[in-house]
CSV table of C-alpha atoms in Angstrom, one decimal:
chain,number,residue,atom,x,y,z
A,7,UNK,CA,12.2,25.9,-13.0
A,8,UNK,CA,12.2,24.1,-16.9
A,9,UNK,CA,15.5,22.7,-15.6
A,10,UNK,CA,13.8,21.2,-12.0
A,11,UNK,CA,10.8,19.7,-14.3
A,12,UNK,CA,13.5,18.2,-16.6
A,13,UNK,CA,15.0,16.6,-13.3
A,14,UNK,CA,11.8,15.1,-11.6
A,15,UNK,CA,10.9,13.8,-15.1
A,16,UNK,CA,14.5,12.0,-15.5
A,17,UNK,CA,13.9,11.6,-11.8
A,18,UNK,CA,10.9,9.4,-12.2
A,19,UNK,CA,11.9,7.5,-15.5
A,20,UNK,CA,14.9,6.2,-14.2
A,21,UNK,CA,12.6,5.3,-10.5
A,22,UNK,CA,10.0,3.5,-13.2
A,23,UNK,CA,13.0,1.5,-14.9
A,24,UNK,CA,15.1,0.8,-11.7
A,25,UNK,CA,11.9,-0.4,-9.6
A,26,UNK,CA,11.1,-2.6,-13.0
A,27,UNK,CA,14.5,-4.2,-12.7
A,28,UNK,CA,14.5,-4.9,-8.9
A,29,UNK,CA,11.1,-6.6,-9.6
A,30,UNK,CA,12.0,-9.2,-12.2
A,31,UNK,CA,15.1,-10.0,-10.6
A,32,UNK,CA,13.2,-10.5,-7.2
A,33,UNK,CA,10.6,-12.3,-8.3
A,34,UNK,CA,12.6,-14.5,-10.2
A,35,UNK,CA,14.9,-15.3,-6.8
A,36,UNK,CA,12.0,-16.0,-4.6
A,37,UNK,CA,10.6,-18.2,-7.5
A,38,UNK,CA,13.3,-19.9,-7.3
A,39,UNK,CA,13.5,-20.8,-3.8
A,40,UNK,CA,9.4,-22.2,-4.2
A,41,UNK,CA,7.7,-19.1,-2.2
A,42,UNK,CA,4.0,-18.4,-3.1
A,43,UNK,CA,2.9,-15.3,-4.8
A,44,UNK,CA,1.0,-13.9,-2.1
A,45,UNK,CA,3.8,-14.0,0.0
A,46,UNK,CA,6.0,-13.0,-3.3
A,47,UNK,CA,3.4,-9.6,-3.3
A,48,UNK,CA,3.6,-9.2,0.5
A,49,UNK,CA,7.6,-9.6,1.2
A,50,UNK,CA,9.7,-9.6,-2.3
A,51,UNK,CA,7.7,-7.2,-4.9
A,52,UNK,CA,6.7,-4.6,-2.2
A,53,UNK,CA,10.2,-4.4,-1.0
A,54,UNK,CA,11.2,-4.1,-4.1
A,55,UNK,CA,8.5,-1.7,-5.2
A,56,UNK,CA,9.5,0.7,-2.3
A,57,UNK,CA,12.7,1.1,-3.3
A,58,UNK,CA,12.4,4.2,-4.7
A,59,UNK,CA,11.0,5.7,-1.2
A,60,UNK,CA,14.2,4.4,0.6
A,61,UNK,CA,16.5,6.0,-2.1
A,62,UNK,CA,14.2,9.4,-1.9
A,63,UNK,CA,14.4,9.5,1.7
A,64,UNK,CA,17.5,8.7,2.3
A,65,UNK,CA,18.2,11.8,0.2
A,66,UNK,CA,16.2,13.9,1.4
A,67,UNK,CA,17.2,13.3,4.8
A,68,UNK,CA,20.9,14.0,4.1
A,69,UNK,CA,20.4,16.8,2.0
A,70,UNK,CA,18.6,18.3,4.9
A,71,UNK,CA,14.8,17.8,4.0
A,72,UNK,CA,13.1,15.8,6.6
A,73,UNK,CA,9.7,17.4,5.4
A,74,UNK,CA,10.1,15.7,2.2
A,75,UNK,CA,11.4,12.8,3.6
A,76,UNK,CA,8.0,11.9,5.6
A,77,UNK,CA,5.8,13.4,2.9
A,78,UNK,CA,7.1,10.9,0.9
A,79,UNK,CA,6.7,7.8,2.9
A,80,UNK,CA,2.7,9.0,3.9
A,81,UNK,CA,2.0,10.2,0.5
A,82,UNK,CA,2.9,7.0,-0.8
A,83,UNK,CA,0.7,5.2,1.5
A,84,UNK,CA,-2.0,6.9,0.8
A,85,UNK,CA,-2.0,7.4,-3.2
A,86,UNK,CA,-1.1,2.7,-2.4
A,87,UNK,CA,-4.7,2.4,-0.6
A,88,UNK,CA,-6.9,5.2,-1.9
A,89,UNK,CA,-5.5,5.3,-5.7
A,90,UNK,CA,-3.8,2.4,-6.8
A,91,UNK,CA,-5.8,-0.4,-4.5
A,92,UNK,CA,-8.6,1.8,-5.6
A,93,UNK,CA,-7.7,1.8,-9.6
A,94,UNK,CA,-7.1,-2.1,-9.6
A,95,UNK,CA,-9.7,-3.0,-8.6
A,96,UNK,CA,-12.1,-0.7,-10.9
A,97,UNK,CA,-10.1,-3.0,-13.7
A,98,UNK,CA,-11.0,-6.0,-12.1
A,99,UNK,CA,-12.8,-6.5,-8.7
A,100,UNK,CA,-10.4,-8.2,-5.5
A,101,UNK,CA,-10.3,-11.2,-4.0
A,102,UNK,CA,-8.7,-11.4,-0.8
A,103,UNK,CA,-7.4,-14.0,1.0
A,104,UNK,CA,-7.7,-14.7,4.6
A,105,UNK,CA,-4.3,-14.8,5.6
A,106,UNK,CA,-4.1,-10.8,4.5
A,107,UNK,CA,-7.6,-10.3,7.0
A,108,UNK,CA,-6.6,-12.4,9.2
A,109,UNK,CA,-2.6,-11.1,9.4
A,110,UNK,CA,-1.4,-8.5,7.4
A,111,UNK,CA,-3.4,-5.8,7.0
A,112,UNK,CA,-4.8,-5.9,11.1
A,113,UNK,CA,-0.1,-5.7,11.1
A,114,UNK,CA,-0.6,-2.7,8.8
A,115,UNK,CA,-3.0,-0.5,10.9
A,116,UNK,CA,-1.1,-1.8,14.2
A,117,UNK,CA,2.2,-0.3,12.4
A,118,UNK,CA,0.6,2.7,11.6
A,119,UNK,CA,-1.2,3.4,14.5
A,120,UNK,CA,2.5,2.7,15.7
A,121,UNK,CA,3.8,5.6,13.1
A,122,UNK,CA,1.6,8.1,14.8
A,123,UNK,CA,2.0,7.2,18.6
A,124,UNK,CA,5.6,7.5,17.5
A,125,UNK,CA,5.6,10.8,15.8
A,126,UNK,CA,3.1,13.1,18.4
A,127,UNK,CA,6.2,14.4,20.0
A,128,UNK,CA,7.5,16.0,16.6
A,129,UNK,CA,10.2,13.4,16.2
A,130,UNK,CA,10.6,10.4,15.1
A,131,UNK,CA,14.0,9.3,16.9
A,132,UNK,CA,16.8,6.2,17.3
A,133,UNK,CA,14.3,4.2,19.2
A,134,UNK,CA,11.3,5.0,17.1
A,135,UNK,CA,13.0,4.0,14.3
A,136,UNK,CA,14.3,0.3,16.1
A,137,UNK,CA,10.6,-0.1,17.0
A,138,UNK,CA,9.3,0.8,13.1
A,139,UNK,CA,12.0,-1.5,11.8
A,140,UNK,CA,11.2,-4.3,14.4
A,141,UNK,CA,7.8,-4.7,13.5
A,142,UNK,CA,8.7,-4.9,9.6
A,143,UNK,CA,11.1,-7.6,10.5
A,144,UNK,CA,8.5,-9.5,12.6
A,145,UNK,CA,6.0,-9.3,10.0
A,146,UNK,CA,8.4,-10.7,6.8
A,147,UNK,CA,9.2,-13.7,8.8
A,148,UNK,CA,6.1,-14.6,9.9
A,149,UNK,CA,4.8,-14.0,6.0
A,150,UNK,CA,7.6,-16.3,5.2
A,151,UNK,CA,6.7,-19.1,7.9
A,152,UNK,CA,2.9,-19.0,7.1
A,153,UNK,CA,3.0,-18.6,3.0
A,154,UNK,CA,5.5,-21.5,3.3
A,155,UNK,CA,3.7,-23.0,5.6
A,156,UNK,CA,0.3,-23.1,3.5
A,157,UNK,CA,2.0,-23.6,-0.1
A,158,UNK,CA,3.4,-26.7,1.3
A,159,UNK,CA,1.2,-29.0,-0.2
A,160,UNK,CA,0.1,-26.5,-3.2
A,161,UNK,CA,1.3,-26.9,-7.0
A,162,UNK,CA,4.4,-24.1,-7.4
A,163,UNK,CA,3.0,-21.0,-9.3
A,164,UNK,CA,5.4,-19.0,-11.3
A,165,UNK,CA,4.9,-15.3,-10.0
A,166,UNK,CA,2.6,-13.2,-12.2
A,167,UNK,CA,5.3,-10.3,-13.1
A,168,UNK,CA,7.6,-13.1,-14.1
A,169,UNK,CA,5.9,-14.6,-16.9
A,170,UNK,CA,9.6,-14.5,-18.4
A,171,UNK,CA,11.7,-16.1,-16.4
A,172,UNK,CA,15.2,-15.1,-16.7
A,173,UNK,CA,18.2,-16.5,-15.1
A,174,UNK,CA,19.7,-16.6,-12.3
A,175,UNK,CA,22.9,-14.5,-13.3
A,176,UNK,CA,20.6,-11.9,-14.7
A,177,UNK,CA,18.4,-11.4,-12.0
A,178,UNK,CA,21.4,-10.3,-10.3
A,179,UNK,CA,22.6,-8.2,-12.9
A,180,UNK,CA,18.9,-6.5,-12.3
A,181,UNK,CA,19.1,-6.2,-8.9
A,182,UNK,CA,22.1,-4.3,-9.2
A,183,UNK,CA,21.1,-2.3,-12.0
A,184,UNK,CA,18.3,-1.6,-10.5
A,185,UNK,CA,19.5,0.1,-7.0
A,186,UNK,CA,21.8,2.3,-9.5
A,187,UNK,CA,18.9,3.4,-11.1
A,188,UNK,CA,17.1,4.1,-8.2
A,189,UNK,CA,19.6,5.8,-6.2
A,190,UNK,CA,20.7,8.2,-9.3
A,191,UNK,CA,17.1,8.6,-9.6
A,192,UNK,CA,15.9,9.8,-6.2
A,193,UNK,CA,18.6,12.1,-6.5
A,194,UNK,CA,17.3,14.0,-9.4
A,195,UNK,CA,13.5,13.7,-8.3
A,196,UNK,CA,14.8,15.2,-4.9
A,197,UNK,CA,16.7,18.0,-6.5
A,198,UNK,CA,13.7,18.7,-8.7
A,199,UNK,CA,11.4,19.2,-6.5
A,200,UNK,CA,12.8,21.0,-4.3
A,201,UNK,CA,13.1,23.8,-6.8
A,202,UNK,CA,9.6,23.4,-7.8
A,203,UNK,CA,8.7,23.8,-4.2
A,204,UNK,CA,11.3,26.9,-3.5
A,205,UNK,CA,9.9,28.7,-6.5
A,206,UNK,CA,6.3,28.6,-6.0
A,207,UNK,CA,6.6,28.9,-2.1
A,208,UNK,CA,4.9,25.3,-1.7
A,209,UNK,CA,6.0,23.2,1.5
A,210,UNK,CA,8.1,20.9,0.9
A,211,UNK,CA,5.7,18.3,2.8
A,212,UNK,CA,3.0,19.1,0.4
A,213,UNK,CA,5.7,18.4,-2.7
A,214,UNK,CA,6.3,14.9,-0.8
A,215,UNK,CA,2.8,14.1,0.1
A,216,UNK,CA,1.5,14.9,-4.2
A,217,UNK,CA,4.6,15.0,-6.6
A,218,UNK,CA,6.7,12.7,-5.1
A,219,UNK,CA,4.6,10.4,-3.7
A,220,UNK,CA,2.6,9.5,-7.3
A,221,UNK,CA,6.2,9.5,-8.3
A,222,UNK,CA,7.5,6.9,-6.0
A,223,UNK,CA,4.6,5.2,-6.5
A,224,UNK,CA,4.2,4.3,-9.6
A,225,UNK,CA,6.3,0.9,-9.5
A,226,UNK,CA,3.4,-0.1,-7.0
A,227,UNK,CA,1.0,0.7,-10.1
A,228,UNK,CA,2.1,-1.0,-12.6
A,229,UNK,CA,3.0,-4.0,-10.6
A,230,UNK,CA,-0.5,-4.0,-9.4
A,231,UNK,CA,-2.2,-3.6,-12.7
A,232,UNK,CA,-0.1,-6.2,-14.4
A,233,UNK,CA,-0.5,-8.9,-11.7
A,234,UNK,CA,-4.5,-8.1,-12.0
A,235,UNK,CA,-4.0,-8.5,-16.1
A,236,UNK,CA,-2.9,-11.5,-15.6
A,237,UNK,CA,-5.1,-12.9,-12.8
A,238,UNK,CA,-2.7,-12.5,-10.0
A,239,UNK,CA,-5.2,-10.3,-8.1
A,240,UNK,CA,-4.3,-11.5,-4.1
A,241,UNK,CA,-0.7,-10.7,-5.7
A,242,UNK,CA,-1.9,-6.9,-6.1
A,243,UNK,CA,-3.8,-6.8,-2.6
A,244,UNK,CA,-0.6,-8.3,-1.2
A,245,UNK,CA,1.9,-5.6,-2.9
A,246,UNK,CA,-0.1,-2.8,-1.8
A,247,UNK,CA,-0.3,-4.2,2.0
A,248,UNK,CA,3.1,-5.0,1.9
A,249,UNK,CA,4.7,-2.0,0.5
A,250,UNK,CA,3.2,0.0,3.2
A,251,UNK,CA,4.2,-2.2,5.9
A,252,UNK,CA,8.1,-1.4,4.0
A,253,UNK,CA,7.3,1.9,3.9
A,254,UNK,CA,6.8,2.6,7.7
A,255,UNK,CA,8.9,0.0,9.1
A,256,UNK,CA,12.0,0.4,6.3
A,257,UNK,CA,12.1,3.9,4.4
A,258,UNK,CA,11.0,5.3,7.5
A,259,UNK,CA,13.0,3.0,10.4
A,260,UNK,CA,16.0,2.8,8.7
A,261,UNK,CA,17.0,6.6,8.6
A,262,UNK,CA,15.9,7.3,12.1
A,263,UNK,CA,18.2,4.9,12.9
A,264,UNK,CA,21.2,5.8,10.8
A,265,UNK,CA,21.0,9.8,11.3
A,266,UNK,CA,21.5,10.4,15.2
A,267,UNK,CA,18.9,13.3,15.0
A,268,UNK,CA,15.7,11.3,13.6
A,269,UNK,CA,13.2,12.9,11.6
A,270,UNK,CA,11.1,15.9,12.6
A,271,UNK,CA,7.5,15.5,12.0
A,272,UNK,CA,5.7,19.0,11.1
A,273,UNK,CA,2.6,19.6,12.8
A,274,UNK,CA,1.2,19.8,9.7
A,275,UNK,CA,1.5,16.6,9.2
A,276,UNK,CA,0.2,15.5,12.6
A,277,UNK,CA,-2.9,17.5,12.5
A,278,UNK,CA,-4.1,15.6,8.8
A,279,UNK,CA,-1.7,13.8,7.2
A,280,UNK,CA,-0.7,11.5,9.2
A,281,UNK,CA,-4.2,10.4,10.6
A,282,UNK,CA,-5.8,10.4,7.1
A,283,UNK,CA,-2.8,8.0,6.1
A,284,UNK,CA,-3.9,5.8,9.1
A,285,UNK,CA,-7.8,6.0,8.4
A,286,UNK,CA,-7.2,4.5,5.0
A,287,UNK,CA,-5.5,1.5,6.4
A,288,UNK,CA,-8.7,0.9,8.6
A,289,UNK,CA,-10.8,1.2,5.8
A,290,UNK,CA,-9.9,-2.0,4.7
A,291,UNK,CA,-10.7,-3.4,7.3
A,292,UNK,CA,-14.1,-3.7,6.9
A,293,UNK,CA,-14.1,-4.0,3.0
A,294,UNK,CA,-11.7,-7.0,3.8
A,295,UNK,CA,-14.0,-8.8,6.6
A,296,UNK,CA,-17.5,-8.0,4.4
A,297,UNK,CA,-16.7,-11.2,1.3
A,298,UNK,CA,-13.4,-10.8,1.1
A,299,UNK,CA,-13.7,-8.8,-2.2
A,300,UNK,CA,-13.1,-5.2,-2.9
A,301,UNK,CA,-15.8,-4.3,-5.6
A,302,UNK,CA,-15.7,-1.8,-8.5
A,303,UNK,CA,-17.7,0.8,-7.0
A,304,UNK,CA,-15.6,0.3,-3.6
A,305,UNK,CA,-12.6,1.3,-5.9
A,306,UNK,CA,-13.9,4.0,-7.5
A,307,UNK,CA,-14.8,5.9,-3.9
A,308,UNK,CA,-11.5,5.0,-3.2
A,309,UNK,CA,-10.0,6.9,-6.2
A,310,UNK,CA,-12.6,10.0,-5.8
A,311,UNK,CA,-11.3,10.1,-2.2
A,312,UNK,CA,-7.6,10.4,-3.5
A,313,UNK,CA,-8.8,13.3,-5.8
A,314,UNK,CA,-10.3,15.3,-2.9
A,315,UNK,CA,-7.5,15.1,-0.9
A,316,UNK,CA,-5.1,16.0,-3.4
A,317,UNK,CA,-7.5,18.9,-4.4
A,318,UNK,CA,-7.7,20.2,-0.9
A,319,UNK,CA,-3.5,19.9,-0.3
A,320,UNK,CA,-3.4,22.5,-3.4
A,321,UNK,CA,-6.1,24.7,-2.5
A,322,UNK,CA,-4.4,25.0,1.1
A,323,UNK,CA,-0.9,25.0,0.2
A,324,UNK,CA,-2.1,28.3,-2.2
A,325,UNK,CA,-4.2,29.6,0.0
A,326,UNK,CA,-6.9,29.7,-2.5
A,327,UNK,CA,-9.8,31.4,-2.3
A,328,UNK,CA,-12.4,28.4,-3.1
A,329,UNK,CA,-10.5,26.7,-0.1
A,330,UNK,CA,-13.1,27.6,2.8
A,331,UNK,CA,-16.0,26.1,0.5
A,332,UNK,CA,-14.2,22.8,-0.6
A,333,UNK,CA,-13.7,22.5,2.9
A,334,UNK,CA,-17.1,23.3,3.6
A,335,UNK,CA,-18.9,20.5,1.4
A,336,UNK,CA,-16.6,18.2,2.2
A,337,UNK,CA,-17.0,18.4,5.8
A,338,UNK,CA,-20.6,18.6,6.2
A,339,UNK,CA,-21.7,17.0,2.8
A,340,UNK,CA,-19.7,14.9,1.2
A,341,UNK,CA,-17.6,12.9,4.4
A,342,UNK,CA,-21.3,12.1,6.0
A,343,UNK,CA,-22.8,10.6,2.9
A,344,UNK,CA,-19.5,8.9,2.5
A,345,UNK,CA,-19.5,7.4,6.2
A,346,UNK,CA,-23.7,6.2,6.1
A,347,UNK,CA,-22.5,4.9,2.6
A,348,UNK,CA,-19.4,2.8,3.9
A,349,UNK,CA,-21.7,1.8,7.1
A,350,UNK,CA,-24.7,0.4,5.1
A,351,UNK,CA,-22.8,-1.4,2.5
A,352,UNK,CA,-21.0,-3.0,5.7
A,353,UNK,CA,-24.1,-4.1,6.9
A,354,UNK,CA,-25.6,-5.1,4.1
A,355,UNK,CA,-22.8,-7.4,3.3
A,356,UNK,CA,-22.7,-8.6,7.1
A,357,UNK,CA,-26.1,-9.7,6.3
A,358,UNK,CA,-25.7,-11.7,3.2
A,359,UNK,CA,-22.8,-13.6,4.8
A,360,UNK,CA,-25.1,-14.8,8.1
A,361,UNK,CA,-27.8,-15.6,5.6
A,362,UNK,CA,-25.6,-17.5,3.4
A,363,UNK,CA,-23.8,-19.5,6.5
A,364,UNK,CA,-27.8,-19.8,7.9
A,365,UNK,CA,-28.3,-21.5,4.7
A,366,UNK,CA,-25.5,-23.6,4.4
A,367,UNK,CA,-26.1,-24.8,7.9
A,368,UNK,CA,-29.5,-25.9,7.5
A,369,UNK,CA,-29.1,-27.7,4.4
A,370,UNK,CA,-26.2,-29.6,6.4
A,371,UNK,CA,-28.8,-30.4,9.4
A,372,UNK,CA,-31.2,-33.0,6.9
A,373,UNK,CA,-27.8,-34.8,5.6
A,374,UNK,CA,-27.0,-35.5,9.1
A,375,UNK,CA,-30.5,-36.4,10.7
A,376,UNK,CA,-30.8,-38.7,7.9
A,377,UNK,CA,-27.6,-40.4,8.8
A,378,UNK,CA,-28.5,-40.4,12.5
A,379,UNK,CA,-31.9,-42.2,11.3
A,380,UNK,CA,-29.6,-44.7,9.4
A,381,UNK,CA,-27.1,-45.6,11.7
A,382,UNK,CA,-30.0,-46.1,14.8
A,383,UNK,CA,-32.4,-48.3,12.7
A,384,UNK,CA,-32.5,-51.8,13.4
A,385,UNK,CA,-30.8,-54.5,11.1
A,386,UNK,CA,-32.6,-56.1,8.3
A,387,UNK,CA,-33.8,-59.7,9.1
């Protein structure tokens, strides 16, 4: 068991350092061909940043853990919306920009809602995985024609994570460099913790959905947390959006195309994982429409909301004792005050934005009586 810690340590350094290198050397590519770094944190970084999910599932998948494999990809999500989204914006509130309410994340609940349709019959097969991959593709392009599209006529910003340029031959070398480190990775975290899970008699799901997902994860952190740093906050809104779009439509697509036999979905995970990982993409739906900013406080319900579920996947998965009364105050207790919460602060910011487009509108309506009153009286004689 020393020996599987020592591998999902290794495991995750060299995931860290391989996710690191496929960042700078994307971001300094799409720098180079003038696309904005919204679009940059939508398309290139989360791709890049969910690279290590691709490598671990690809492994797990042909070493004959499916449970792990979609563990991972939903885990990841999740920890992406609840934790990190959720953490970065406790250092710094977010601004979002319209084209991510208006476009990307209404395409990430559509592709998740998608996920689960998809996966209810305990499968996710060849054409499941065509449909997953076809709505990624849909979605990069259309990222690609509309960031292009409104940076047109905008000054060229050098992308936040690449405050260093480097050049062009080395942001190949990083590329490449980077897929070794991932692949060699994935292949230790995967080994790992599937001994961790064997010896303590944990479900491998539950190791993909905690262990493996943080793991995975963590290029998403730090790319969010730097690009907030430095004041590349729609950058960090667009990562996390992005990387779960990648994370359905590619780490999970991909495979069910390329292994005849798709991926079998536990009922485990349809009965709570995979509709918890589809209520926290609708919940930012509303924090996105309500000012287009995700507050401090909005983060820090999002990170106690991570902690409860990852307390409540231990407690079940040991069969604990204190499971039936976590379960107890979370149900009746803590998920009501939670909802009431989330639905007065929605109104309450509703509110303020009428008001504030009341206001505006009646301080427009004197400017332009005056000018009617201008333009009607007669000429001076």
């Amino acid at each position: 068991m020393l020996l599987d810690i020592v591998f999902i340590i290794a495991g995750l350094v060299l995931l860290i350092g391989g996710g690191e290198a496929l960042v700078r050397g994307a971001s300094t590519l799409a720098a180079k061909v003038g696309i904005s770094p919204l679009v940059i944190g939508l398309v290139v970084v989360s791709a890049a940043t969910s690279a290590p999910e691709l490598a671990v599932t690809l492994d797990a998948v042909v070493r004959g853990e499916p449970d792990l494999a979609l563990g991972n990809v939903v885990g990841s999500n999740i920890v992406n919306v609840l934790f990190i989204l959720g953490l970065s914006a406790i250092v710094m509130p977010l601004v979002i920009k319209r084209q991510l309410v208006r476009f990307d994340i209404p395409v990430m609940v559509g592709i998740s809602v998608l996920l689960v349709a998809v996966s209810l019959d305990g499968v996710i097969g060849l054409l499941d995985g065509v449909l997953l991959l076809a709505g990624l593709g849909v979605h990069t392009v259309l990222s690609i024609v509309i960031g292009r599209r409104e940076s047109a006529a905008a000054e060229p910003v050098e992308p936040a994570l690449n405050s260093k340029p480097v050049p062009l031959w080395l942001a190949l070398l990083l590329l490449a460099a980077g897929i070794g480190l991932l692949v060699f990775g994935a292949r230790l975290l995967v080994d790992g913790a599937v001994g961790i899970a064997t010896a303590l008699g944990i479900s491998s799901l539950v190791i993909g959905l905690t262990v493996v997902a943080i793991g995975t994860s963590l290029p998403e952190l730090a790319t969010s947390i730097i690009a907030v740093r430095r004041g590349e906050r729609d950058m960090a809104v667009g990562n996390i959006v992005g990387s779960n779009i990648f994370n359905i439509g590619m780490v999970l697509g991909l495979p069910a195309i390329l292994f005849g036999e798709g991926i079998p979905v536990p009922p485990a995970a349809i009965a709570l994982d995979l509709p918890l990982m589809l209520v926290t993409a609708v919940a930012l739906v509303p924090i996105a429409f309500t000012g287009f900013v995700i507050a401090r406080w909005e983060g820090a319900l999002f990170v106690l909301l991570y902690v409860a579920y990852t307390v409540y996947l231990v407690l079940a998965s040991t069969a604990h004792d204190a499971l039936e009364g976590f379960t107890d105050v979370m149900l009746w207790f803590v998920l009501p005050l939670l909802a009431s919460t989330l639905i007065a602060a929605t109104a309450y910011e509703v509110g303020v934005l009428r008001g504030r487009r009341a206001a505006a509108a009646e301080k427009a309506l004197p400017q332009t009586a005056t000018a009617d009153d201008a333009s009607s009286a007669p000429p001076a004689a």
